[in-house]
Every structure is written in structure tokens, then in C-alpha cells.
XYZ file of C-alpha atoms in Angstrom:
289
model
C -20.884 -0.782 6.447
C -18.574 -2.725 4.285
C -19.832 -6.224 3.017
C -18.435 -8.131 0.433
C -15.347 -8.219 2.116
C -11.991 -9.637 0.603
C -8.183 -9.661 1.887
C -5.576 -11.615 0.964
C -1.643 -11.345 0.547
C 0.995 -13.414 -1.648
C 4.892 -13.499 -1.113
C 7.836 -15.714 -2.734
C 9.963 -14.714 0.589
C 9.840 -16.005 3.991
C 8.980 -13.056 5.033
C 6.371 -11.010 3.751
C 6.699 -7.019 4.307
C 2.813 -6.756 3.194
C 0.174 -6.469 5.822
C -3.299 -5.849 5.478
C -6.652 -5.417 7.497
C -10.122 -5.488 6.856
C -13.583 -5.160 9.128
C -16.908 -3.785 9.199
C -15.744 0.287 9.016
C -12.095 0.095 8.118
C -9.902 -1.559 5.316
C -6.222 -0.973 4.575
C -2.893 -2.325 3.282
C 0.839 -1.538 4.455
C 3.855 -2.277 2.474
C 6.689 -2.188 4.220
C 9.859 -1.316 2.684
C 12.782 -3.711 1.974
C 15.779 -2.513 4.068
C 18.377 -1.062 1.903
C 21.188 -1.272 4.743
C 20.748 -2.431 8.286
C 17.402 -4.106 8.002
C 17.333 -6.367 11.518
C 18.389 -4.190 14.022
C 15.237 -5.109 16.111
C 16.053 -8.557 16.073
C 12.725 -10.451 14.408
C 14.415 -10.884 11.127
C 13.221 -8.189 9.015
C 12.605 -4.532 10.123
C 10.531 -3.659 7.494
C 8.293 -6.371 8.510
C 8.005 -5.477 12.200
C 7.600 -2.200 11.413
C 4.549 -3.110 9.067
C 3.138 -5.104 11.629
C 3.286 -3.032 14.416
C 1.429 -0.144 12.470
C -1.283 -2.787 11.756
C -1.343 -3.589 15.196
C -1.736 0.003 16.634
C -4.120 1.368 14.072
C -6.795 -1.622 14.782
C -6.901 -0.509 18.421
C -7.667 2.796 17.770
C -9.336 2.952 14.358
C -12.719 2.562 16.340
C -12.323 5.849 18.069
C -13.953 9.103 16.666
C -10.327 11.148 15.574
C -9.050 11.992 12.753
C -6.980 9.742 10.954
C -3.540 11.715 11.116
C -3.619 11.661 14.858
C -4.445 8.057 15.333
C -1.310 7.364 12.736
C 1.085 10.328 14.901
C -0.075 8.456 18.070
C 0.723 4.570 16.581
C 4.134 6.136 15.139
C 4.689 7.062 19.076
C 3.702 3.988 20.336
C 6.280 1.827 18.056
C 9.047 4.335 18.417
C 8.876 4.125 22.443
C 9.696 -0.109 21.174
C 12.211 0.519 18.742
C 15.674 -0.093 20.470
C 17.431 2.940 18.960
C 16.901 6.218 18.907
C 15.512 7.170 15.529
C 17.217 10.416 15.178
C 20.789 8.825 15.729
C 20.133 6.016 12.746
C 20.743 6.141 9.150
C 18.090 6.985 7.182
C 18.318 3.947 5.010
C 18.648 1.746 8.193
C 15.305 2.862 9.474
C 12.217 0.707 8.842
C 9.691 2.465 6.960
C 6.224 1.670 4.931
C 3.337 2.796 2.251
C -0.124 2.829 3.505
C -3.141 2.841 1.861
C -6.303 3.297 4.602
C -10.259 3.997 4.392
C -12.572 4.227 6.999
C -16.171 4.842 7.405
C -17.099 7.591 9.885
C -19.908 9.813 10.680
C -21.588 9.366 7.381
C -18.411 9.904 5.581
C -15.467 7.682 3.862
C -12.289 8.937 4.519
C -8.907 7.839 2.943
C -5.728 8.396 4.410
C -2.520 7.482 2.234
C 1.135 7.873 1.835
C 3.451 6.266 -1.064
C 2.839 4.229 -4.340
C 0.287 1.544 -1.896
C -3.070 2.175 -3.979
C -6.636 2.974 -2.331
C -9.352 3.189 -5.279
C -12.825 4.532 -4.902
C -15.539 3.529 -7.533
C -18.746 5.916 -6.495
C -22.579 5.288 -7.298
C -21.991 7.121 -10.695
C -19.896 4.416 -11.923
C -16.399 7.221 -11.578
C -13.250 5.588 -9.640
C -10.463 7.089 -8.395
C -7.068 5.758 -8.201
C -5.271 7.264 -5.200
C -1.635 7.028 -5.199
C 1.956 8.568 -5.096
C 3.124 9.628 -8.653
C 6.549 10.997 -6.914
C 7.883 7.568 -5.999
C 6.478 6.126 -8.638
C 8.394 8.639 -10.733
C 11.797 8.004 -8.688
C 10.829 4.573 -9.806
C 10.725 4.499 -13.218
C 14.003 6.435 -13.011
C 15.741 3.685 -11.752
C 14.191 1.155 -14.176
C 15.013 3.513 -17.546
C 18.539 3.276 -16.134
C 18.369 -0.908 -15.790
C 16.989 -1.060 -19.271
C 20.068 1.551 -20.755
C 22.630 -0.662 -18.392
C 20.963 -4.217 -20.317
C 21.335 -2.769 -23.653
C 24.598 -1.642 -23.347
C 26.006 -4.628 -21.441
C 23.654 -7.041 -23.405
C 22.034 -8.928 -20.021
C 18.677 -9.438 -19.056
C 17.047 -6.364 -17.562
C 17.026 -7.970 -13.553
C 20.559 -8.395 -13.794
C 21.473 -5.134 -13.986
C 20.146 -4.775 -9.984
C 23.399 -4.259 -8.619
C 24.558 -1.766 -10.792
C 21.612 0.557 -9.786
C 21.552 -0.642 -6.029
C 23.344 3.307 -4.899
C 20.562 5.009 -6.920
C 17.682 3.267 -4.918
C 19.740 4.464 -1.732
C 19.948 7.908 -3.173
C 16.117 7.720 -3.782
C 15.713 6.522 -0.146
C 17.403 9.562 1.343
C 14.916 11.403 -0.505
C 11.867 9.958 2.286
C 10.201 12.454 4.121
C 11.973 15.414 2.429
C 10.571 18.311 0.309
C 12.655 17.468 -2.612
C 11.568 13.756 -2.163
C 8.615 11.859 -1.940
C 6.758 11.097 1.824
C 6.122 7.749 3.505
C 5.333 6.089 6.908
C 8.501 5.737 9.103
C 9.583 6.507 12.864
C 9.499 10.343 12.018
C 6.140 12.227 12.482
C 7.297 14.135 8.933
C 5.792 11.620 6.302
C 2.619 10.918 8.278
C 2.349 14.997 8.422
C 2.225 15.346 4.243
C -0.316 12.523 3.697
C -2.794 12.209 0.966
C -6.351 12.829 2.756
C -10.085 12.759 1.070
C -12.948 12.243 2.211
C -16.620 11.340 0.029
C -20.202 10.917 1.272
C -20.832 7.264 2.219
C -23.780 7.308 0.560
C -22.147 7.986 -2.929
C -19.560 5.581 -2.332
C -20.059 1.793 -4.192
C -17.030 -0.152 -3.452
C -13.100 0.581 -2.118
C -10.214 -1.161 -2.731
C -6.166 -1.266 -1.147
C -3.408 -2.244 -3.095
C 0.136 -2.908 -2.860
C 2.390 -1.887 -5.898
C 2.841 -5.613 -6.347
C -1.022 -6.163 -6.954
C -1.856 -2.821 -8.850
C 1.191 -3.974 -11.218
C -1.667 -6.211 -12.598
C -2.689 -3.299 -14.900
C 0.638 -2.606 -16.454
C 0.232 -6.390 -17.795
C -2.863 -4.717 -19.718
C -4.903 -8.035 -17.830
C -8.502 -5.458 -17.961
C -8.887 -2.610 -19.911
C -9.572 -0.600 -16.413
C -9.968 -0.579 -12.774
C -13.513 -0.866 -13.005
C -13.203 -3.865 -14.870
C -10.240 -4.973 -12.617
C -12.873 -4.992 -9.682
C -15.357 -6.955 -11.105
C -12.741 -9.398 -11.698
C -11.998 -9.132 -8.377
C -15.856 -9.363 -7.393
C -16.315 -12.567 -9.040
C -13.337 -14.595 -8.433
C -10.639 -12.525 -6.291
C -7.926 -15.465 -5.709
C -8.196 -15.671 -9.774
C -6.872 -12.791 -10.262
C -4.262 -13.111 -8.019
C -3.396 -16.342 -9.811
C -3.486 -14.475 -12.807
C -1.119 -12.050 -11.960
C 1.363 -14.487 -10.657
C 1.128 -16.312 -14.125
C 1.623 -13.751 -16.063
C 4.607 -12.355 -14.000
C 6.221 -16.027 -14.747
C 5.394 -15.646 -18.198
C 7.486 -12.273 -18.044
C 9.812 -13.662 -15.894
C 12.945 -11.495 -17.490
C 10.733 -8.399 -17.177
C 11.254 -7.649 -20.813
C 7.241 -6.834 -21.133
C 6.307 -5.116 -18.451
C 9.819 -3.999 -16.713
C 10.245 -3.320 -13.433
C 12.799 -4.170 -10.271
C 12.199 -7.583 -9.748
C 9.773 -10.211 -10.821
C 7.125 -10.336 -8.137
C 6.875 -8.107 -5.007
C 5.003 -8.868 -2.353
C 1.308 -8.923 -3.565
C -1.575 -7.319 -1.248
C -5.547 -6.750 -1.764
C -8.201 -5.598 0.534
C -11.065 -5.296 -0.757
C -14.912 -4.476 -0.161
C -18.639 -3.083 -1.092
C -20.122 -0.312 1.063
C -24.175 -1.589 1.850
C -26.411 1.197 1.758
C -29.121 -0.328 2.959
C -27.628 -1.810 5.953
C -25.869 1.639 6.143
C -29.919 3.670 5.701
C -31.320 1.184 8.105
C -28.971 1.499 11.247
C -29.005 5.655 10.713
C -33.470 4.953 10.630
C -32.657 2.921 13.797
C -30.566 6.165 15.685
C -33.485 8.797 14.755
């Protein structure tokens, strides 16, 4: 059972494309992704957000059930495709709403992680080892783009975030790349990215505490604010809205990106996070026998 249990999210924008959720045998965090063309075509004011949502929605009706976790995701990806308005094989790629997902659940003695893009799920076990699960593709395409902002502000002598526009087709390019071999893979309203997703699986009883991230939270480390992600979680174990604070400090203090560089300032900025109780975990299984 997870105890100890923390969520929260942080946006500068109206709308936030983060969504998060967090009970008793589940915990995960969805980033949607900002629309690089047509982002409103179903009307609420920001794809990427609806889409986000609407994943959240379907996978906490179903996370309860005993199935694997690619078929409850292939089922919700159904569900919100039989909503959206157009047919997804007649839109532009770049138009289409998609997300990064980082998801654990408990079940049947087991943890079980299901993921997909640069959203972070981390795994500290009883031996004190953690595990940062992630996409090191996108992250790759990533750091592509910002090499090519810092040449751009060298040569034109401007401040690394105001080279965006000039890079603007290469993040397209990179987004054509979704859900292909050559590319990286990610939620959207094709069954292909949910298909290639990262899935483990440890013994609950090994298993000490979990954590989701969005790129905008894990970006905490690249500010060199703990000297690991062990350490990052007992910051986050003592005083978890301090840390966010922290990180939003020291991304003003960076404002220009010149430390730590990256595409903008702050993205959207998600945690879930939790403890797994063994005792409470030994004591229900003493109850079943």
C-alpha cells in the first residue's frame, strides 16, 4: 500500500498540460504536449490539455481491475478517440494531441511501471539502489535542439530563449518523429506509442518508495540542487512544497537559461510521490491466508 503520499503540480500558464494522480495502489503523472500547430481543435482551449485529462480520467476507472497495464492504456486510448471530433488518421501529426506518462501500480504482490517519453518514474528499493526510468531518445532529440539555440545565441549575440523561433521547424521535425522507429514513442490517439512502452516490474516487498516526474520537476537535478535522487527524495520527504519552491527560485535566478539551458524557463512542474508500507502490505496478505 502506498502511504506517505504526495502530489502536487505548478504552471505559469492558464492552462496547465500536467496532470497527475495518486491513491492507495496507483500513482502517476501525464505531461501533455504543447501543440506545435492546430492545438484547439476540440474546442476546450488546449488539446494537449484535454488530451492529458482524459487519459487521467480513463485510467482511474480502470486501474482497479486485475489487467495488464498496456491493455487498460489501448482501451483508454479507444475510449478518448471514439470523443475526439476528427478522425485521427486524417490529421496532421503535429496537430494531434499527444502526452508522456509515467505510471506505477501495485498488483498481486508486485510493482509494476508502465512509461513512455522523458516523464520520470524512480524506484528507490530496500537496498538503498534507485532507478531512474525515463526516455533518453527524446531527451536526446532535445538537447539537439538546445546545442542549436546556444550556436544560434553565440553567433547572433542574444540571450539563449530568444533564439526559439529560429529552431521552432526543428521541434516540428522532431515531432514527426512520434511513434516512429527512427523516432522516439509517446502517448497519442494511435495504439503505436502505447505498443513500445517502457514496462518493469519489482517485488513489492523490495520496493521502499516511488516517485513520477514531469521533465519540468526532474530539471531540478540539472540545477545540481542534491547531489542525487536519493537525496532529492528525502528532500522531498521532509518538506515536498520546498522543493518545489526551490526549483522555481532557482529557475528565476537562471532566468536567461545561461546555467542550466534548456527551451524555456519553467515548464509545467509535476510530482507524485509516495512510500510503499510493508507492514500494512504483510498484515492484509496474514489477513487473506
Amino acid at each position: 500500500m502506498f502511504t506517505h503520499r504526495f502530489a502536487h503540480t505548478y504552471s505559469d500558464k492558464i492552462m496547465n498540460e500536467d496532470v497527475f494522480s495518486i491513491g492507495k495502489h496507483h500513482l502517476f503523472v501525464i505531461d501533455g504536449a504543447t501543440g506545435l500547430g492546430k492545438n484547439d481543435l476540440m474546442g476546450h482551449g488546449d488539446d494537449a490539455l484535454w488530451f492529458a485529462q482524459e487519459m487521467k480520467r480513463h485510467l482511474e476507472a480502470s486501474l482497479h481491475l486485475d489487467e495488464d497495464l498496456e491493455s487498460i492504456v489501448l482501451r483508454s486510448i479507444k475510449k478518448i478517440c471514439d470523443e475526439y471530433d476528427l478522425n485521427p488518421d486524417q490529421i496532421n501529426k503535429i496537430d494531434m494531441p499527444s502526452a508522456c506518462i509515467a505510471l506505477f501500480r501495485e498488483r498481486n504482490d508486485f510493482l509494476e511501471f508502465y512509461g513512455l517519453g522523458d516523464t520520470c518514474g524512480v524506484i528507490e528499493l530496500m537496498d538503498h539502489s534507485v532507478e531512474m526510468v525515463t526516455d533518453s531518445v527524446l531527451e536526446a532529440l532535445d538537447d539537439k535542439v538546445i546545442r542549436t539555440m546556444q550556436k544560434i545565441s553565440k553567433e547572433k549575440k542574444i540571450p539563449l530563449l530568444q533564439t526559439r523561433p529560429d529552431v521552432n521547424a526543428m521541434l516540428i521535425e522532431h515531432r514527426k518523429l512520434r511513434n516512429t522507429p527512427n523516432g522516439y514513442y509517446a502517448l497519442d490517439l494511435s495504439e503505436t506509442g502505447a505498443r513500445h512502452a517502457v514496462k518493469k516490474c519489482w517485488p513489492l516487498s523490495d520496493v521502499c518508495r516511488v516517485a513520477c516526474m514531469s521533465d519540468g520537476f526532474s530539471q531540478i537535478m540539472d540545477f545540481d540542487y542534491c547531489n542525487s535522487m536519493s537525496q532529492l527524495l528525502d528532500a522531498v520527504d521532509q518538506d515536498p512544497l520546498k522543493v518545489f519552491k526551490d526549483l522555481y527560485d532557482l529557475q528565476e535566478q537562471d532566468a536567461l537559461c545561461s546555467k542550466v539551458p534548456r527551451l524555456k524557463k519553467r515548464d509545467d512542474t509535476t510530482l507524485a510521490y509516495a512510500k510503499v508500507n510493508i507492514n500494512i502490505y504483510d498484515h492484509h496478505k496474514k489477513e487473506k491466508r
